[in-house]
Amino acid sequence: MNTVGVHCILELKGCPSHLLDDEQLILETMIAASQRAMSTLLDITSHKFEPQGVTALALLAESHISIHTWPESGYAAVDIFTCGETAKPRVACEYFVREFQAADHTLTVLPRGNGCGCHHPLTPKEEATLWQVRG
């Protein structure tokens, strides 16, 4: 299978609410996750909601990382899309699970750009682990 990139959709469940409401911690975690994923951070922005919740977006040379948190539910939605052959988005997902102390998580991995004519091949290991992984 040939793709331009990999799109990871990560659902974090059962996270301590204080972690999901800490805007600075979320930004630091996104920066560290981008480094662990071997991606290039171009810019980062966030918004803290009242009474709770944070949305943050990291713009990467390889695409993006976003997070939206619902501290009152212990839930966060994380989206990581990377293109190219060097980025490791699954490593970033594993980091988010650990840092936000998720009691449970679901990771859906989708190939992107199939059929667009601008592909790079997935490794057999990447192809075998596509779709859905439960934590």
mmCIF file of N, CA and C in Angstrom:
data_model
loop_
_atom_site.group_PDB
_atom_site.id
_atom_site.type_symbol
_atom_site.label_atom_id
_atom_site.label_comp_id
_atom_site.label_asym_id
_atom_site.label_seq_id
_atom_site.Cartn_x
_atom_site.Cartn_y
_atom_site.Cartn_z
ATOM 1 N N MET A 1 0.848 -1.175 0.000
ATOM 2 C CA MET A 1 0.000 0.000 0.000
ATOM 3 C C MET A 1 0.897 1.243 0.000
ATOM 4 N N ASN A 2 0.572 2.220 -0.819
ATOM 5 C CA ASN A 2 1.309 3.481 -0.885
ATOM 6 C C ASN A 2 0.461 4.602 -0.321
ATOM 7 N N THR A 3 1.097 5.492 0.439
ATOM 8 C CA THR A 3 0.389 6.609 1.046
ATOM 9 C C THR A 3 1.291 7.835 1.055
ATOM 10 N N VAL A 4 0.719 8.985 1.396
ATOM 11 C CA VAL A 4 1.535 10.177 1.635
ATOM 12 C C VAL A 4 1.794 10.357 3.119
ATOM 13 N N GLY A 5 0.993 9.684 3.942
ATOM 14 C CA GLY A 5 1.183 9.850 5.371
ATOM 15 C C GLY A 5 0.288 8.949 6.178
ATOM 16 N N VAL A 6 0.415 9.134 7.493
ATOM 17 C CA VAL A 6 -0.343 8.344 8.453
ATOM 18 C C VAL A 6 -1.099 9.307 9.366
ATOM 19 N N HIS A 7 -2.356 8.998 9.592
ATOM 20 C CA HIS A 7 -3.222 9.827 10.439
ATOM 21 C C HIS A 7 -3.617 8.997 11.654
ATOM 22 N N CYS A 8 -3.180 9.415 12.831
ATOM 23 C CA CYS A 8 -3.515 8.737 14.081
ATOM 24 C C CYS A 8 -4.601 9.520 14.799
ATOM 25 N N ILE A 9 -5.672 8.827 15.143
ATOM 26 C CA ILE A 9 -6.766 9.410 15.898
ATOM 27 C C ILE A 9 -6.773 8.699 17.239
ATOM 28 N N LEU A 10 -6.395 9.438 18.276
ATOM 29 C CA LEU A 10 -6.200 8.865 19.597
ATOM 30 C C LEU A 10 -7.255 9.393 20.557
ATOM 31 N N GLU A 11 -7.937 8.494 21.240
ATOM 32 C CA GLU A 11 -8.917 8.855 22.248
ATOM 33 C C GLU A 11 -8.370 8.440 23.600
ATOM 34 N N LEU A 12 -8.189 9.409 24.493
ATOM 35 C CA LEU A 12 -7.688 9.158 25.842
ATOM 36 C C LEU A 12 -8.861 9.196 26.807
ATOM 37 N N LYS A 13 -8.980 8.167 27.627
ATOM 38 C CA LYS A 13 -10.111 8.059 28.551
ATOM 39 C C LYS A 13 -9.594 7.807 29.960
ATOM 40 N N GLY A 14 -10.320 8.310 30.946
ATOM 41 C CA GLY A 14 -9.951 8.083 32.335
ATOM 42 C C GLY A 14 -8.698 8.819 32.755
ATOM 43 N N CYS A 15 -8.485 10.003 32.207
ATOM 44 C CA CYS A 15 -7.319 10.829 32.553
ATOM 45 C C CYS A 15 -7.651 11.702 33.765
ATOM 46 N N PRO A 16 -6.664 11.956 34.628
ATOM 47 C CA PRO A 16 -6.895 12.888 35.738
ATOM 48 C C PRO A 16 -7.274 14.277 35.195
ATOM 49 N N SER A 17 -8.336 14.848 35.726
ATOM 50 C CA SER A 17 -8.858 16.102 35.188
ATOM 51 C C SER A 17 -7.861 17.248 35.295
ATOM 52 N N HIS A 18 -7.060 17.291 36.358
ATOM 53 C CA HIS A 18 -6.115 18.408 36.509
ATOM 54 C C HIS A 18 -5.064 18.417 35.393
ATOM 55 N N LEU A 19 -4.717 17.244 34.859
ATOM 56 C CA LEU A 19 -3.761 17.196 33.748
ATOM 57 C C LEU A 19 -4.378 17.756 32.470
ATOM 58 N N LEU A 20 -5.644 17.452 32.246
ATOM 59 C CA LEU A 20 -6.319 17.877 31.025
ATOM 60 C C LEU A 20 -6.723 19.345 31.047
ATOM 61 N N ASP A 21 -6.607 19.983 32.203
ATOM 62 C CA ASP A 21 -6.977 21.394 32.310
ATOM 63 C C ASP A 21 -5.754 22.301 32.469
ATOM 64 N N ASP A 22 -4.563 21.731 32.364
ATOM 65 C CA ASP A 22 -3.313 22.464 32.547
ATOM 66 C C ASP A 22 -2.745 22.852 31.175
ATOM 67 N N GLU A 23 -3.044 24.073 30.751
ATOM 68 C CA GLU A 23 -2.653 24.523 29.411
ATOM 69 C C GLU A 23 -1.147 24.440 29.193
ATOM 70 N N GLN A 24 -0.363 24.857 30.170
ATOM 71 C CA GLN A 24 1.094 24.831 30.014
ATOM 72 C C GLN A 24 1.604 23.397 29.884
ATOM 73 N N LEU A 25 1.085 22.489 30.692
ATOM 74 C CA LEU A 25 1.464 21.078 30.604
ATOM 75 C C LEU A 25 1.116 20.507 29.236
ATOM 76 N N ILE A 26 -0.042 20.863 28.732
ATOM 77 C CA ILE A 26 -0.467 20.368 27.415
ATOM 78 C C ILE A 26 0.486 20.870 26.335
ATOM 79 N N LEU A 27 0.854 22.136 26.378
ATOM 80 C CA LEU A 27 1.801 22.669 25.382
ATOM 81 C C LEU A 27 3.158 21.975 25.493
ATOM 82 N N GLU A 28 3.647 21.784 26.706
ATOM 83 C CA GLU A 28 4.937 21.110 26.898
ATOM 84 C C GLU A 28 4.885 19.670 26.403
ATOM 85 N N THR A 29 3.762 19.009 26.643
ATOM 86 C CA THR A 29 3.599 17.628 26.191
ATOM 87 C C THR A 29 3.564 17.553 24.671
ATOM 88 N N MET A 30 2.907 18.514 24.031
ATOM 89 C CA MET A 30 2.860 18.522 22.566
ATOM 90 C C MET A 30 4.252 18.751 21.976
ATOM 91 N N ILE A 31 5.015 19.638 22.569
ATOM 92 C CA ILE A 31 6.374 19.895 22.085
ATOM 93 C C ILE A 31 7.220 18.633 22.218
ATOM 94 N N ALA A 32 7.157 17.999 23.388
ATOM 95 C CA ALA A 32 7.927 16.772 23.609
ATOM 96 C C ALA A 32 7.456 15.647 22.690
ATOM 97 N N ALA A 33 6.148 15.542 22.468
ATOM 98 C CA ALA A 33 5.617 14.505 21.576
ATOM 99 C C ALA A 33 6.106 14.714 20.145
ATOM 100 N N SER A 34 6.150 15.957 19.693
ATOM 101 C CA SER A 34 6.636 16.216 18.334
ATOM 102 C C SER A 34 8.105 15.825 18.202
ATOM 103 N N GLN A 35 8.892 16.073 19.253
ATOM 104 C CA GLN A 35 10.305 15.677 19.227
ATOM 105 C C GLN A 35 10.434 14.163 19.208
ATOM 106 N N ARG A 36 9.679 13.469 20.042
ATOM 107 C CA ARG A 36 9.739 12.012 20.092
ATOM 108 C C ARG A 36 9.293 11.385 18.771
ATOM 109 N N ALA A 37 8.394 12.070 18.083
ATOM 110 C CA ALA A 37 7.900 11.569 16.794
ATOM 111 C C ALA A 37 8.840 11.902 15.637
ATOM 112 N N MET A 38 9.962 12.529 15.968
ATOM 113 C CA MET A 38 10.940 12.910 14.946
ATOM 114 C C MET A 38 10.339 13.838 13.896
ATOM 115 N N SER A 39 9.512 14.761 14.358
ATOM 116 C CA SER A 39 8.900 15.738 13.462
ATOM 117 C C SER A 39 9.428 17.128 13.788
ATOM 118 N N THR A 40 9.171 18.062 12.875
ATOM 119 C CA THR A 40 9.695 19.418 12.983
ATOM 120 C C THR A 40 8.581 20.368 13.403
ATOM 121 N N LEU A 41 8.681 20.894 14.619
ATOM 122 C CA LEU A 41 7.682 21.826 15.139
ATOM 123 C C LEU A 41 7.906 23.200 14.530
ATOM 124 N N LEU A 42 6.882 23.733 13.865
ATOM 125 C CA LEU A 42 6.959 25.060 13.250
ATOM 126 C C LEU A 42 6.324 26.135 14.126
ATOM 127 N N ASP A 43 5.199 25.787 14.762
ATOM 128 C CA ASP A 43 4.480 26.753 15.587
ATOM 129 C C ASP A 43 3.529 25.981 16.492
ATOM 130 N N ILE A 44 3.122 26.632 17.570
ATOM 131 C CA ILE A 44 2.178 26.005 18.499
ATOM 132 C C ILE A 44 1.275 27.100 19.070
ATOM 133 N N THR A 45 0.009 26.767 19.257
ATOM 134 C CA THR A 45 -0.948 27.715 19.814
ATOM 135 C C THR A 45 -1.962 26.950 20.659
ATOM 136 N N SER A 46 -2.630 27.672 21.559
ATOM 137 C CA SER A 46 -3.619 27.017 22.408
ATOM 138 C C SER A 46 -4.671 28.016 22.873
ATOM 139 N N HIS A 47 -5.746 27.468 23.398
ATOM 140 C CA HIS A 47 -6.806 28.282 23.988
ATOM 141 C C HIS A 47 -7.334 27.546 25.215
ATOM 142 N N LYS A 48 -7.418 28.240 26.335
ATOM 143 C CA LYS A 48 -7.961 27.700 27.581
ATOM 144 C C LYS A 48 -9.402 28.155 27.702
ATOM 145 N N PHE A 49 -10.311 27.208 27.862
ATOM 146 C CA PHE A 49 -11.734 27.509 27.997
ATOM 147 C C PHE A 49 -12.108 27.673 29.464
ATOM 148 N N GLU A 50 -13.161 28.442 29.711
ATOM 149 C CA GLU A 50 -13.716 28.595 31.057
ATOM 150 C C GLU A 50 -15.079 27.926 31.075
ATOM 151 N N PRO A 51 -15.372 27.100 32.038
ATOM 152 C CA PRO A 51 -14.593 26.935 33.252
ATOM 153 C C PRO A 51 -13.456 25.924 33.126
ATOM 154 N N GLN A 52 -13.425 25.134 32.038
ATOM 155 C CA GLN A 52 -12.362 24.136 31.903
ATOM 156 C C GLN A 52 -12.235 23.682 30.466
ATOM 157 N N GLY A 53 -11.089 23.065 30.172
ATOM 158 C CA GLY A 53 -10.815 22.518 28.853
ATOM 159 C C GLY A 53 -9.783 23.331 28.107
ATOM 160 N N VAL A 54 -9.055 22.646 27.252
ATOM 161 C CA VAL A 54 -7.991 23.258 26.465
ATOM 162 C C VAL A 54 -8.049 22.685 25.051
ATOM 163 N N THR A 55 -7.807 23.548 24.080
ATOM 164 C CA THR A 55 -7.571 23.130 22.708
ATOM 165 C C THR A 55 -6.203 23.656 22.323
ATOM 166 N N ALA A 56 -5.385 22.785 21.727
ATOM 167 C CA ALA A 56 -4.049 23.198 21.304
ATOM 168 C C ALA A 56 -3.729 22.579 19.953
ATOM 169 N N LEU A 57 -2.928 23.294 19.185
ATOM 170 C CA LEU A 57 -2.537 22.849 17.855
ATOM 171 C C LEU A 57 -1.054 23.098 17.651
ATOM 172 N N ALA A 58 -0.359 22.059 17.242
ATOM 173 C CA ALA A 58 1.056 22.168 16.884
ATOM 174 C C ALA A 58 1.156 21.996 15.367
ATOM 175 N N LEU A 59 1.667 23.008 14.719
ATOM 176 C CA LEU A 59 1.895 22.959 13.278
ATOM 177 C C LEU A 59 3.261 22.323 13.050
ATOM 178 N N LEU A 60 3.298 21.256 12.289
ATOM 179 C CA LEU A 60 4.533 20.539 12.001
ATOM 180 C C LEU A 60 4.899 20.692 10.532
ATOM 181 N N ALA A 61 6.162 20.621 10.214
ATOM 182 C CA ALA A 61 6.569 20.578 8.806
ATOM 183 C C ALA A 61 5.928 19.356 8.147
ATOM 184 N N GLU A 62 5.704 18.308 8.945
ATOM 185 C CA GLU A 62 5.121 17.058 8.441
ATOM 186 C C GLU A 62 3.598 17.052 8.489
ATOM 187 N N SER A 63 2.957 18.011 9.106
ATOM 188 C CA SER A 63 1.514 18.239 9.159
ATOM 189 C C SER A 63 1.101 18.837 10.498
ATOM 190 N N HIS A 64 0.486 18.043 11.439
ATOM 191 C CA HIS A 64 -0.007 18.668 12.669
ATOM 192 C C HIS A 64 -0.238 17.668 13.803
ATOM 193 N N ILE A 65 -0.326 18.219 15.006
ATOM 194 C CA ILE A 65 -0.814 17.518 16.194
ATOM 195 C C ILE A 65 -1.855 18.441 16.823
ATOM 196 N N SER A 66 -3.012 17.897 17.178
ATOM 197 C CA SER A 66 -4.010 18.695 17.887
ATOM 198 C C SER A 66 -4.536 17.902 19.072
ATOM 199 N N ILE A 67 -5.009 18.652 20.067
ATOM 200 C CA ILE A 67 -5.635 18.034 21.235
ATOM 201 C C ILE A 67 -6.789 18.921 21.684
ATOM 202 N N HIS A 68 -7.865 18.262 22.082
ATOM 203 C CA HIS A 68 -9.040 18.924 22.635
ATOM 204 C C HIS A 68 -9.373 18.163 23.920
ATOM 205 N N THR A 69 -9.483 18.871 25.050
ATOM 206 C CA THR A 69 -9.693 18.172 26.321
ATOM 207 C C THR A 69 -11.035 18.514 26.962
ATOM 208 N N TRP A 70 -11.576 17.534 27.642
ATOM 209 C CA TRP A 70 -12.785 17.657 28.445
ATOM 210 C C TRP A 70 -12.435 17.145 29.841
ATOM 211 N N PRO A 71 -11.816 17.995 30.671
ATOM 212 C CA PRO A 71 -11.381 17.556 31.999
ATOM 213 C C PRO A 71 -12.506 16.966 32.848
ATOM 214 N N GLU A 72 -13.700 17.537 32.734
ATOM 215 C CA GLU A 72 -14.825 17.061 33.541
ATOM 216 C C GLU A 72 -15.205 15.619 33.219
ATOM 217 N N SER A 73 -14.785 15.135 32.054
ATOM 218 C CA SER A 73 -15.065 13.754 31.644
ATOM 219 C C SER A 73 -13.813 12.884 31.645
ATOM 220 N N GLY A 74 -12.653 13.471 31.927
ATOM 221 C CA GLY A 74 -11.404 12.713 31.880
ATOM 222 C C GLY A 74 -11.040 12.279 30.475
ATOM 223 N N TYR A 75 -11.490 13.036 29.480
ATOM 224 C CA TYR A 75 -11.361 12.645 28.073
ATOM 225 C C TYR A 75 -10.567 13.667 27.272
ATOM 226 N N ALA A 76 -9.740 13.168 26.348
ATOM 227 C CA ALA A 76 -9.041 14.035 25.399
ATOM 228 C C ALA A 76 -9.049 13.374 24.026
ATOM 229 N N ALA A 77 -9.242 14.201 23.008
ATOM 230 C CA ALA A 77 -9.168 13.761 21.617
ATOM 231 C C ALA A 77 -7.870 14.305 21.028
ATOM 232 N N VAL A 78 -7.018 13.410 20.562
ATOM 233 C CA VAL A 78 -5.727 13.780 19.995
ATOM 234 C C VAL A 78 -5.701 13.347 18.537
ATOM 235 N N ASP A 79 -5.197 14.223 17.696
ATOM 236 C CA ASP A 79 -5.130 13.976 16.264
ATOM 237 C C ASP A 79 -3.682 14.217 15.826
ATOM 238 N N ILE A 80 -3.053 13.223 15.230
ATOM 239 C CA ILE A 80 -1.677 13.378 14.759
ATOM 240 C C ILE A 80 -1.612 12.910 13.309
ATOM 241 N N PHE A 81 -1.266 13.833 12.426
ATOM 242 C CA PHE A 81 -1.102 13.490 11.014
ATOM 243 C C PHE A 81 0.318 13.845 10.624
ATOM 244 N N THR A 82 1.024 12.875 10.077
ATOM 245 C CA THR A 82 2.379 13.133 9.599
ATOM 246 C C THR A 82 2.546 12.535 8.215
ATOM 247 N N CYS A 83 3.322 13.231 7.414
ATOM 248 C CA CYS A 83 3.675 12.720 6.099
ATOM 249 C C CYS A 83 5.189 12.564 6.053
ATOM 250 N N GLY A 84 5.662 11.957 4.999
ATOM 251 C CA GLY A 84 7.093 11.715 4.878
ATOM 252 C C GLY A 84 7.458 10.355 5.437
ATOM 253 N N GLU A 85 8.734 10.051 5.385
ATOM 254 C CA GLU A 85 9.189 8.712 5.747
ATOM 255 C C GLU A 85 9.886 8.637 7.096
ATOM 256 N N THR A 86 10.139 9.763 7.753
ATOM 257 C CA THR A 86 10.899 9.712 9.001
ATOM 258 C C THR A 86 10.055 9.900 10.253
ATOM 259 N N ALA A 87 8.919 10.539 10.164
ATOM 260 C CA ALA A 87 8.097 10.814 11.345
ATOM 261 C C ALA A 87 7.527 9.528 11.927
ATOM 262 N N LYS A 88 7.379 9.513 13.232
ATOM 263 C CA LYS A 88 6.883 8.349 13.976
ATOM 264 C C LYS A 88 5.663 8.754 14.814
ATOM 265 N N PRO A 89 4.490 8.921 14.202
ATOM 266 C CA PRO A 89 3.323 9.402 14.952
ATOM 267 C C PRO A 89 2.866 8.461 16.058
ATOM 268 N N ARG A 90 3.075 7.151 15.895
ATOM 269 C CA ARG A 90 2.652 6.215 16.940
ATOM 270 C C ARG A 90 3.460 6.413 18.226
ATOM 271 N N VAL A 91 4.720 6.802 18.077
ATOM 272 C CA VAL A 91 5.551 7.080 19.250
ATOM 273 C C VAL A 91 4.964 8.268 20.019
ATOM 274 N N ALA A 92 4.523 9.291 19.289
ATOM 275 C CA ALA A 92 3.877 10.446 19.933
ATOM 276 C C ALA A 92 2.599 10.019 20.633
ATOM 277 N N CYS A 93 1.829 9.119 20.023
ATOM 278 C CA CYS A 93 0.589 8.635 20.650
ATOM 279 C C CYS A 93 0.890 7.931 21.964
ATOM 280 N N GLU A 94 1.892 7.068 21.970
ATOM 281 C CA GLU A 94 2.270 6.363 23.193
ATOM 282 C C GLU A 94 2.666 7.357 24.283
ATOM 283 N N TYR A 95 3.339 8.421 23.894
ATOM 284 C CA TYR A 95 3.757 9.443 24.841
ATOM 285 C C TYR A 95 2.544 10.154 25.459
ATOM 286 N N PHE A 96 1.560 10.509 24.641
ATOM 287 C CA PHE A 96 0.343 11.146 25.155
ATOM 288 C C PHE A 96 -0.378 10.234 26.156
ATOM 289 N N VAL A 97 -0.479 8.947 25.841
ATOM 290 C CA VAL A 97 -1.141 8.005 26.742
ATOM 291 C C VAL A 97 -0.462 8.015 28.112
ATOM 292 N N ARG A 98 0.870 7.955 28.115
ATOM 293 C CA ARG A 98 1.621 7.950 29.384
ATOM 294 C C ARG A 98 1.508 9.276 30.130
ATOM 295 N N GLU A 99 1.737 10.384 29.426
ATOM 296 C CA GLU A 99 1.788 11.687 30.082
ATOM 297 C C GLU A 99 0.449 12.112 30.672
ATOM 298 N N PHE A 100 -0.641 11.723 30.036
ATOM 299 C CA PHE A 100 -1.955 12.089 30.554
ATOM 300 C C PHE A 100 -2.581 10.972 31.380
ATOM 301 N N GLN A 101 -1.778 9.947 31.676
ATOM 302 C CA GLN A 101 -2.156 8.862 32.578
ATOM 303 C C GLN A 101 -3.518 8.266 32.234
ATOM 304 N N ALA A 102 -3.720 8.004 30.952
ATOM 305 C CA ALA A 102 -4.999 7.467 30.485
ATOM 306 C C ALA A 102 -5.235 6.064 31.047
ATOM 307 N N ALA A 103 -6.390 5.859 31.649
ATOM 308 C CA ALA A 103 -6.771 4.534 32.126
ATOM 309 C C ALA A 103 -7.088 3.618 30.951
ATOM 310 N N ASP A 104 -7.518 4.217 29.846
ATOM 311 C CA ASP A 104 -7.864 3.470 28.635
ATOM 312 C C ASP A 104 -7.649 4.393 27.443
ATOM 313 N N HIS A 105 -7.452 3.817 26.294
ATOM 314 C CA HIS A 105 -7.322 4.614 25.080
ATOM 315 C C HIS A 105 -7.684 3.772 23.872
ATOM 316 N N THR A 106 -8.037 4.466 22.810
ATOM 317 C CA THR A 106 -8.276 3.839 21.515
ATOM 318 C C THR A 106 -7.463 4.594 20.489
ATOM 319 N N LEU A 107 -6.733 3.862 19.659
ATOM 320 C CA LEU A 107 -5.943 4.460 18.593
ATOM 321 C C LEU A 107 -6.423 3.919 17.263
ATOM 322 N N THR A 108 -6.860 4.813 16.395
ATOM 323 C CA THR A 108 -7.232 4.451 15.032
ATOM 324 C C THR A 108 -6.187 5.046 14.110
ATOM 325 N N VAL A 109 -5.611 4.207 13.255
ATOM 326 C CA VAL A 109 -4.550 4.642 12.349
ATOM 327 C C VAL A 109 -5.046 4.488 10.916
ATOM 328 N N LEU A 110 -5.012 5.593 10.183
ATOM 329 C CA LEU A 110 -5.504 5.597 8.808
ATOM 330 C C LEU A 110 -4.401 5.992 7.836
ATOM 331 N N PRO A 111 -4.270 5.263 6.731
ATOM 332 C CA PRO A 111 -3.352 5.734 5.686
ATOM 333 C C PRO A 111 -4.003 6.908 4.972
ATOM 334 N N ARG A 112 -3.220 7.906 4.593
ATOM 335 C CA ARG A 112 -3.750 9.077 3.900
ATOM 336 C C ARG A 112 -3.091 9.205 2.536
ATOM 337 N N GLY A 113 -3.848 9.692 1.577
ATOM 338 C CA GLY A 113 -3.327 9.987 0.249
ATOM 339 C C GLY A 113 -3.269 8.813 -0.700
ATOM 340 N N ASN A 114 -3.921 7.719 -0.366
ATOM 341 C CA ASN A 114 -3.903 6.566 -1.255
ATOM 342 C C ASN A 114 -4.562 6.931 -2.591
ATOM 343 N N GLY A 115 -3.848 6.715 -3.663
ATOM 344 C CA GLY A 115 -4.383 6.986 -4.993
ATOM 345 C C GLY A 115 -4.131 8.391 -5.498
ATOM 346 N N CYS A 116 -3.377 9.209 -4.779
ATOM 347 C CA CYS A 116 -3.161 10.592 -5.222
ATOM 348 C C CYS A 116 -1.952 10.737 -6.148
ATOM 349 N N GLY A 117 -1.160 9.679 -6.297
ATOM 350 C CA GLY A 117 -0.012 9.744 -7.194
ATOM 351 C C GLY A 117 1.238 10.336 -6.566
ATOM 352 N N CYS A 118 1.223 10.592 -5.262
ATOM 353 C CA CYS A 118 2.376 11.194 -4.603
ATOM 354 C C CYS A 118 2.735 10.397 -3.355
ATOM 355 N N HIS A 119 2.846 9.095 -3.492
ATOM 356 C CA HIS A 119 2.960 8.192 -2.362
ATOM 357 C C HIS A 119 4.386 7.840 -1.987
ATOM 358 N N HIS A 120 4.511 7.342 -0.775
ATOM 359 C CA HIS A 120 5.662 6.546 -0.394
ATOM 360 C C HIS A 120 5.107 5.268 0.213
ATOM 361 N N PRO A 121 5.772 4.141 0.002
ATOM 362 C CA PRO A 121 5.226 2.878 0.482
ATOM 363 C C PRO A 121 5.323 2.758 2.002
ATOM 364 N N LEU A 122 4.304 2.109 2.579
ATOM 365 C CA LEU A 122 4.360 1.768 3.994
ATOM 366 C C LEU A 122 5.240 0.540 4.157
ATOM 367 N N THR A 123 5.899 0.443 5.287
ATOM 368 C CA THR A 123 6.651 -0.763 5.583
ATOM 369 C C THR A 123 5.646 -1.873 5.875
ATOM 370 N N PRO A 124 6.041 -3.134 5.736
ATOM 371 C CA PRO A 124 5.110 -4.225 6.073
ATOM 372 C C PRO A 124 4.598 -4.126 7.511
ATOM 373 N N LYS A 125 5.448 -3.692 8.457
ATOM 374 C CA LYS A 125 5.020 -3.546 9.844
ATOM 375 C C LYS A 125 3.959 -2.462 9.965
ATOM 376 N N GLU A 126 4.141 -1.307 9.278
ATOM 377 C CA GLU A 126 3.147 -0.234 9.317
ATOM 378 C C GLU A 126 1.825 -0.711 8.730
ATOM 379 N N GLU A 127 1.892 -1.423 7.620
ATOM 380 C CA GLU A 127 0.675 -1.888 6.964
ATOM 381 C C GLU A 127 -0.061 -2.884 7.851
ATOM 382 N N ALA A 128 0.687 -3.734 8.553
ATOM 383 C CA ALA A 128 0.066 -4.748 9.418
ATOM 384 C C ALA A 128 -0.611 -4.134 10.634
ATOM 385 N N THR A 129 -0.181 -2.950 11.066
ATOM 386 C CA THR A 129 -0.750 -2.350 12.267
ATOM 387 C C THR A 129 -1.748 -1.240 11.966
ATOM 388 N N LEU A 130 -2.126 -1.070 10.719
ATOM 389 C CA LEU A 130 -3.127 -0.056 10.383
ATOM 390 C C LEU A 130 -4.476 -0.399 10.990
ATOM 391 N N TRP A 131 -5.277 0.592 11.106
ATOM 392 C CA TRP A 131 -6.661 0.560 11.537
ATOM 393 C C TRP A 131 -6.776 0.761 13.023
ATOM 394 N N GLN A 132 -7.245 -0.201 13.769
ATOM 395 C CA GLN A 132 -7.574 0.149 15.154
ATOM 396 C C GLN A 132 -6.823 -0.722 16.154
ATOM 397 N N VAL A 133 -6.291 -0.037 17.180
ATOM 398 C CA VAL A 133 -5.575 -0.695 18.265
ATOM 399 C C VAL A 133 -6.197 -0.215 19.563
ATOM 400 N N ARG A 134 -6.525 -1.119 20.449
ATOM 401 C CA ARG A 134 -7.110 -0.727 21.738
ATOM 402 C C ARG A 134 -6.043 -0.852 22.814
ATOM 403 N N GLY A 135 -6.076 0.125 23.751
ATOM 404 C CA GLY A 135 -5.087 0.137 24.837
ATOM 405 C C GLY A 135 -5.562 -0.575 26.067
#
